[in-house]
Amino acid sequence: MLKQALSGVINKIPENNRVERVWKLAQLDFRKRYYHDNLGILWSMLRPLFRIGVYYFVFKVVMEYEAMDNYGLFIFSGLVFWGIFAEGSSNGKLLLRKKRYLIENIQFNKIDLYLSDALSNFISFCFTFFVYSLVAYYVGIRYDLKFFYLIILITNLYLVTMGTGMILGVLYIFVKDINHLWDVVRLFLFWTSGVFLRGEKFLDFFPPLLYLNPILGIMINVRNIIFYNAPIDIELLSTCFISGLGLYVLGYYLFNKYAPLALERY
């Protein structure tokens, strides 16, 4: 039964057209998330809507938190973008092992696995961000031309995510304990990314954190655009993009050098 299922997946993957192959892999990964659900991909919009409702109820109704308007939406705006990094980096860590059946049966560039995973992650993000934007508009948040800076910020975030994922994927080949160590590191990154507090507070307290946590600077500018409708910090934008590009290049180099060992070690 399992062999038949894997065979069906493999037969759907084009071997010659690289762009089509990446897109098809991304589609399969995205659909697999909701394959057994009655409402299907509708859950990709219902889940974020329910989460916003929970945050509103907890912080506005139960806790009566008044220090910031729309604090539930503030948190969710951070979680939307943190989710890209959290899911993408964790998937990247085990991607070679999970997709071993493809590597063994199809000749293709292994980096396509990371590209398709990032694309699948992005499709999910689009549904979630669409729901966030509707709720933000409802509570009075408006966007202007600065909104297009999000293209740069999202690209930056995916460079960081894919770079981290490839580095973790290589490390996992040699050190299986990286699985547990990354959980600790990710916990540190989560609480210092500005999801629950304004990121500027962390930089005021400890400026080098900008380089220790690649998500922090991105989160500050994302919030300036989609929550505060405030000017972005160009210097911060440039620093984060260069750091993200460097992380991606490092991950790409290590991946190309050591990924062939994956089949031998797994």
Coordinates of C-alpha atoms in Angstrom, one line a residue:
M1 CA 0.0 0.0 0.0
L2 CA 2.8 2.4 1.0
K3 CA 4.8 1.5 -2.2
Q4 CA 1.7 2.2 -4.3
A5 CA 1.2 5.6 -2.7
L6 CA 4.9 6.6 -3.1
S7 CA 4.8 5.4 -6.7
G8 CA 1.7 7.6 -7.4
V9 CA 3.5 10.6 -6.0
I10 CA 6.7 9.9 -8.0
N11 CA 4.8 9.5 -11.2
K12 CA 3.4 13.0 -10.8
I13 CA 6.8 14.6 -10.5
P14 CA 8.2 15.9 -13.8
E15 CA 11.9 14.9 -14.4
N16 CA 12.8 17.4 -17.1
N17 CA 11.0 20.7 -16.4
R18 CA 12.6 22.1 -13.2
V19 CA 10.1 24.9 -12.6
E20 CA 7.2 22.5 -13.1
R21 CA 8.8 20.0 -10.8
V22 CA 9.3 22.5 -7.9
W23 CA 5.7 23.7 -8.4
K24 CA 4.3 20.2 -8.4
L25 CA 6.2 19.2 -5.3
A26 CA 4.9 22.4 -3.5
Q27 CA 1.4 21.6 -4.5
L28 CA 1.6 18.0 -3.2
D29 CA 3.1 19.2 0.1
F30 CA 0.4 21.8 0.5
R31 CA -2.5 19.6 -0.3
K32 CA -1.2 16.8 2.0
R33 CA -1.8 19.1 5.0
Y34 CA -5.5 19.1 4.5
Y35 CA -6.0 15.9 2.5
H36 CA -8.0 14.0 5.1
D37 CA -10.0 17.0 6.3
N38 CA -13.6 17.4 5.2
L39 CA -13.2 21.2 4.6
G40 CA -9.9 20.8 2.8
I41 CA -7.9 24.0 2.2
L42 CA -10.7 26.0 3.7
W43 CA -9.0 25.3 7.0
S44 CA -6.0 27.4 5.8
M45 CA -8.2 30.5 6.3
L46 CA -10.4 29.2 9.2
R47 CA -7.5 28.4 11.5
P48 CA -5.9 31.9 11.4
L49 CA -9.4 33.4 11.9
F50 CA -10.1 31.3 14.9
R51 CA -6.6 32.1 16.3
I52 CA -7.2 35.8 16.0
G53 CA -10.5 35.3 17.8
V54 CA -8.8 33.5 20.6
Y55 CA -6.2 36.2 21.1
Y56 CA -8.8 38.9 21.1
F57 CA -10.9 37.0 23.7
V58 CA -7.9 36.3 26.0
F59 CA -6.3 39.8 25.9
K60 CA -9.3 42.0 25.4
V61 CA -12.1 40.3 27.3
V62 CA -10.4 38.0 29.9
M63 CA -7.2 39.9 30.7
E64 CA -8.6 43.4 29.8
Y65 CA -5.2 44.3 28.4
E66 CA -5.3 48.0 27.5
A67 CA -1.6 48.8 27.1
M68 CA -1.9 48.5 23.4
D69 CA -4.8 48.8 21.0
N70 CA -5.6 45.5 19.1
Y71 CA -2.9 43.6 21.1
G72 CA -4.3 40.3 19.9
L73 CA -3.8 41.4 16.3
F74 CA -0.4 42.7 17.3
I75 CA 0.6 39.2 18.4
F76 CA -0.9 37.5 15.4
S77 CA 0.9 39.8 13.0
G78 CA 4.1 38.5 14.6
L79 CA 3.1 34.9 14.6
V80 CA 2.2 35.1 10.9
F81 CA 5.8 35.9 9.9
W82 CA 7.4 33.9 12.7
G83 CA 5.5 30.8 11.3
I84 CA 7.4 31.1 8.0
F85 CA 10.7 30.7 9.8
A86 CA 9.6 28.2 12.4
E87 CA 8.0 25.8 9.9
G88 CA 10.6 26.3 7.1
S89 CA 13.7 25.8 9.3
S90 CA 12.2 22.8 11.1
N91 CA 11.2 21.2 7.8
G92 CA 14.6 21.9 6.3
K93 CA 16.3 20.0 9.1
L94 CA 14.6 16.7 8.2
L95 CA 13.8 17.3 4.6
L96 CA 16.4 15.0 3.1
R97 CA 15.3 12.1 5.3
K98 CA 11.6 12.7 4.6
K99 CA 12.1 13.0 0.9
R100 CA 14.6 10.1 0.6
Y101 CA 12.2 8.1 -1.6
L102 CA 12.3 10.9 -4.2
I103 CA 16.0 11.2 -4.1
E104 CA 16.4 7.5 -4.7
N105 CA 13.9 7.3 -7.6
I106 CA 14.3 10.6 -9.5
Q107 CA 17.4 12.4 -10.7
F108 CA 17.2 16.0 -9.8
N109 CA 18.9 18.8 -7.9
K110 CA 18.3 18.2 -4.2
I111 CA 18.0 22.0 -3.6
D112 CA 14.7 21.7 -5.4
L113 CA 13.3 20.0 -2.3
Y114 CA 14.0 23.2 -0.3
L115 CA 12.6 25.4 -3.0
S116 CA 9.4 23.4 -3.2
D117 CA 9.1 23.4 0.6
A118 CA 9.5 27.2 0.7
L119 CA 6.9 27.6 -2.0
S120 CA 4.5 25.3 -0.1
N121 CA 5.1 27.3 3.0
F122 CA 4.5 30.5 1.1
I123 CA 1.1 29.3 -0.2
S124 CA 0.0 28.6 3.3
F125 CA 1.4 32.0 4.4
C126 CA -0.7 33.8 1.7
F127 CA -3.9 32.3 3.0
T128 CA -3.0 33.3 6.6
F129 CA -1.9 36.8 5.7
F130 CA -5.1 37.3 3.7
V131 CA -7.2 36.6 6.8
Y132 CA -5.0 38.9 8.9
S133 CA -5.3 41.7 6.3
L134 CA -9.1 41.5 6.4
V135 CA -9.2 41.7 10.2
A136 CA -6.7 44.5 10.2
Y137 CA -8.8 46.5 7.7
Y138 CA -11.9 45.8 9.8
V139 CA -10.2 47.4 12.9
G140 CA -9.0 50.4 11.0
I141 CA -5.5 49.6 9.9
R142 CA -4.8 51.0 6.4
Y143 CA -1.8 50.4 4.1
D144 CA 0.0 52.8 1.7
L145 CA 2.8 52.4 -0.8
K146 CA 5.2 51.3 2.0
F147 CA 3.2 48.0 1.7
F148 CA 5.4 47.0 -1.3
Y149 CA 8.4 46.9 1.0
L150 CA 6.9 43.6 2.2
I151 CA 8.2 42.0 -1.0
I152 CA 11.8 42.7 0.2
L153 CA 11.0 41.7 3.8
I154 CA 9.4 38.4 2.8
T155 CA 12.2 37.6 0.4
N156 CA 14.6 38.4 3.3
L157 CA 12.7 36.1 5.6
Y158 CA 12.8 33.2 3.1
L159 CA 16.6 33.7 2.6
V160 CA 17.0 33.3 6.3
T161 CA 14.6 30.4 6.5
M162 CA 16.1 28.4 3.6
G163 CA 19.7 29.2 4.7
T164 CA 18.9 28.0 8.2
G165 CA 17.1 24.9 6.9
M166 CA 19.9 23.9 4.7
I167 CA 22.5 24.3 7.5
L168 CA 20.4 22.3 9.9
G169 CA 19.8 19.6 7.2
V170 CA 23.6 19.2 6.8
L171 CA 24.2 19.2 10.5
Y172 CA 21.6 16.5 11.0
I173 CA 23.5 14.2 8.7
F174 CA 26.4 14.2 11.1
V175 CA 24.8 15.1 14.5
K176 CA 21.4 13.7 15.2
D177 CA 21.3 15.6 18.5
I178 CA 20.9 18.8 16.5
N179 CA 17.2 18.0 16.6
H180 CA 17.0 18.7 20.3
L181 CA 19.5 21.5 20.3
W182 CA 17.5 23.3 17.7
D183 CA 14.4 23.2 19.8
V184 CA 16.2 25.2 22.5
V185 CA 17.7 27.7 20.0
R186 CA 14.3 28.2 18.4
L187 CA 12.7 28.9 21.8
F188 CA 15.3 31.6 22.3
L189 CA 14.7 33.1 18.9
F190 CA 11.0 33.0 19.4
W191 CA 11.0 35.0 22.6
T192 CA 13.5 37.5 21.3
S193 CA 11.9 38.1 17.9
G194 CA 9.4 40.7 19.1
V195 CA 6.3 38.5 18.7
F196 CA 4.9 39.5 22.1
L197 CA 6.7 42.8 22.6
R198 CA 8.0 45.5 20.3
G199 CA 11.3 44.5 18.8
E200 CA 12.9 47.9 19.6
K201 CA 12.8 47.0 23.3
F202 CA 15.1 44.1 22.7
L203 CA 17.6 46.2 20.7
D204 CA 17.5 49.0 23.3
F205 CA 18.4 46.4 26.0
F206 CA 21.0 44.5 24.0
P207 CA 21.9 45.8 20.5
P208 CA 24.0 42.8 19.4
L209 CA 20.8 40.8 19.5
L210 CA 20.1 42.1 16.0
Y211 CA 22.9 39.8 14.7
L212 CA 22.1 36.9 17.1
N213 CA 18.5 36.7 16.0
P214 CA 18.1 37.2 12.2
I215 CA 14.3 37.5 12.6
L216 CA 14.2 40.5 15.0
G217 CA 15.1 43.2 12.5
I218 CA 12.7 41.8 9.9
M219 CA 9.9 41.7 12.5
I220 CA 10.4 45.3 13.4
N221 CA 10.0 46.5 9.8
V222 CA 7.1 44.2 9.1
R223 CA 5.2 45.6 12.1
N224 CA 6.0 49.1 11.0
I225 CA 4.2 48.4 7.7
I226 CA 1.3 46.1 8.5
F227 CA 0.5 47.2 12.1
Y228 CA 1.7 50.7 12.8
N229 CA 1.7 52.0 9.2
A230 CA 4.9 53.8 10.1
P231 CA 8.1 54.5 8.1
I232 CA 10.4 51.5 7.7
D233 CA 14.0 51.6 9.0
I234 CA 16.1 51.5 5.8
E235 CA 19.4 50.9 7.6
L236 CA 17.8 48.0 9.5
L237 CA 16.3 46.7 6.2
S238 CA 19.8 46.7 4.5
T239 CA 21.5 45.1 7.5
C240 CA 19.0 42.3 7.7
F241 CA 19.0 41.6 4.0
I242 CA 22.7 41.3 3.8
S243 CA 22.7 39.0 6.8
G244 CA 19.9 36.9 5.3
L245 CA 21.8 36.7 2.0
G246 CA 25.0 35.6 3.8
L247 CA 23.1 32.9 5.7
Y248 CA 21.6 31.6 2.5
V249 CA 24.9 31.5 0.7
L250 CA 26.5 29.6 3.6
G251 CA 23.6 27.2 3.7
Y252 CA 23.7 26.7 -0.1
Y253 CA 27.5 26.0 0.0
L254 CA 27.3 23.5 2.8
F255 CA 24.3 21.8 1.3
N256 CA 25.9 21.3 -2.1
K257 CA 29.1 20.0 -0.5
Y258 CA 27.6 17.5 2.0
A259 CA 24.0 16.7 0.8
P260 CA 25.3 13.7 -1.3
L261 CA 26.2 12.0 2.1
A262 CA 22.6 12.0 3.1
L263 CA 21.7 8.7 1.5
E264 CA 24.7 7.0 3.0
R265 CA 24.0 8.3 6.6
Y266 CA 20.2 7.9 6.8

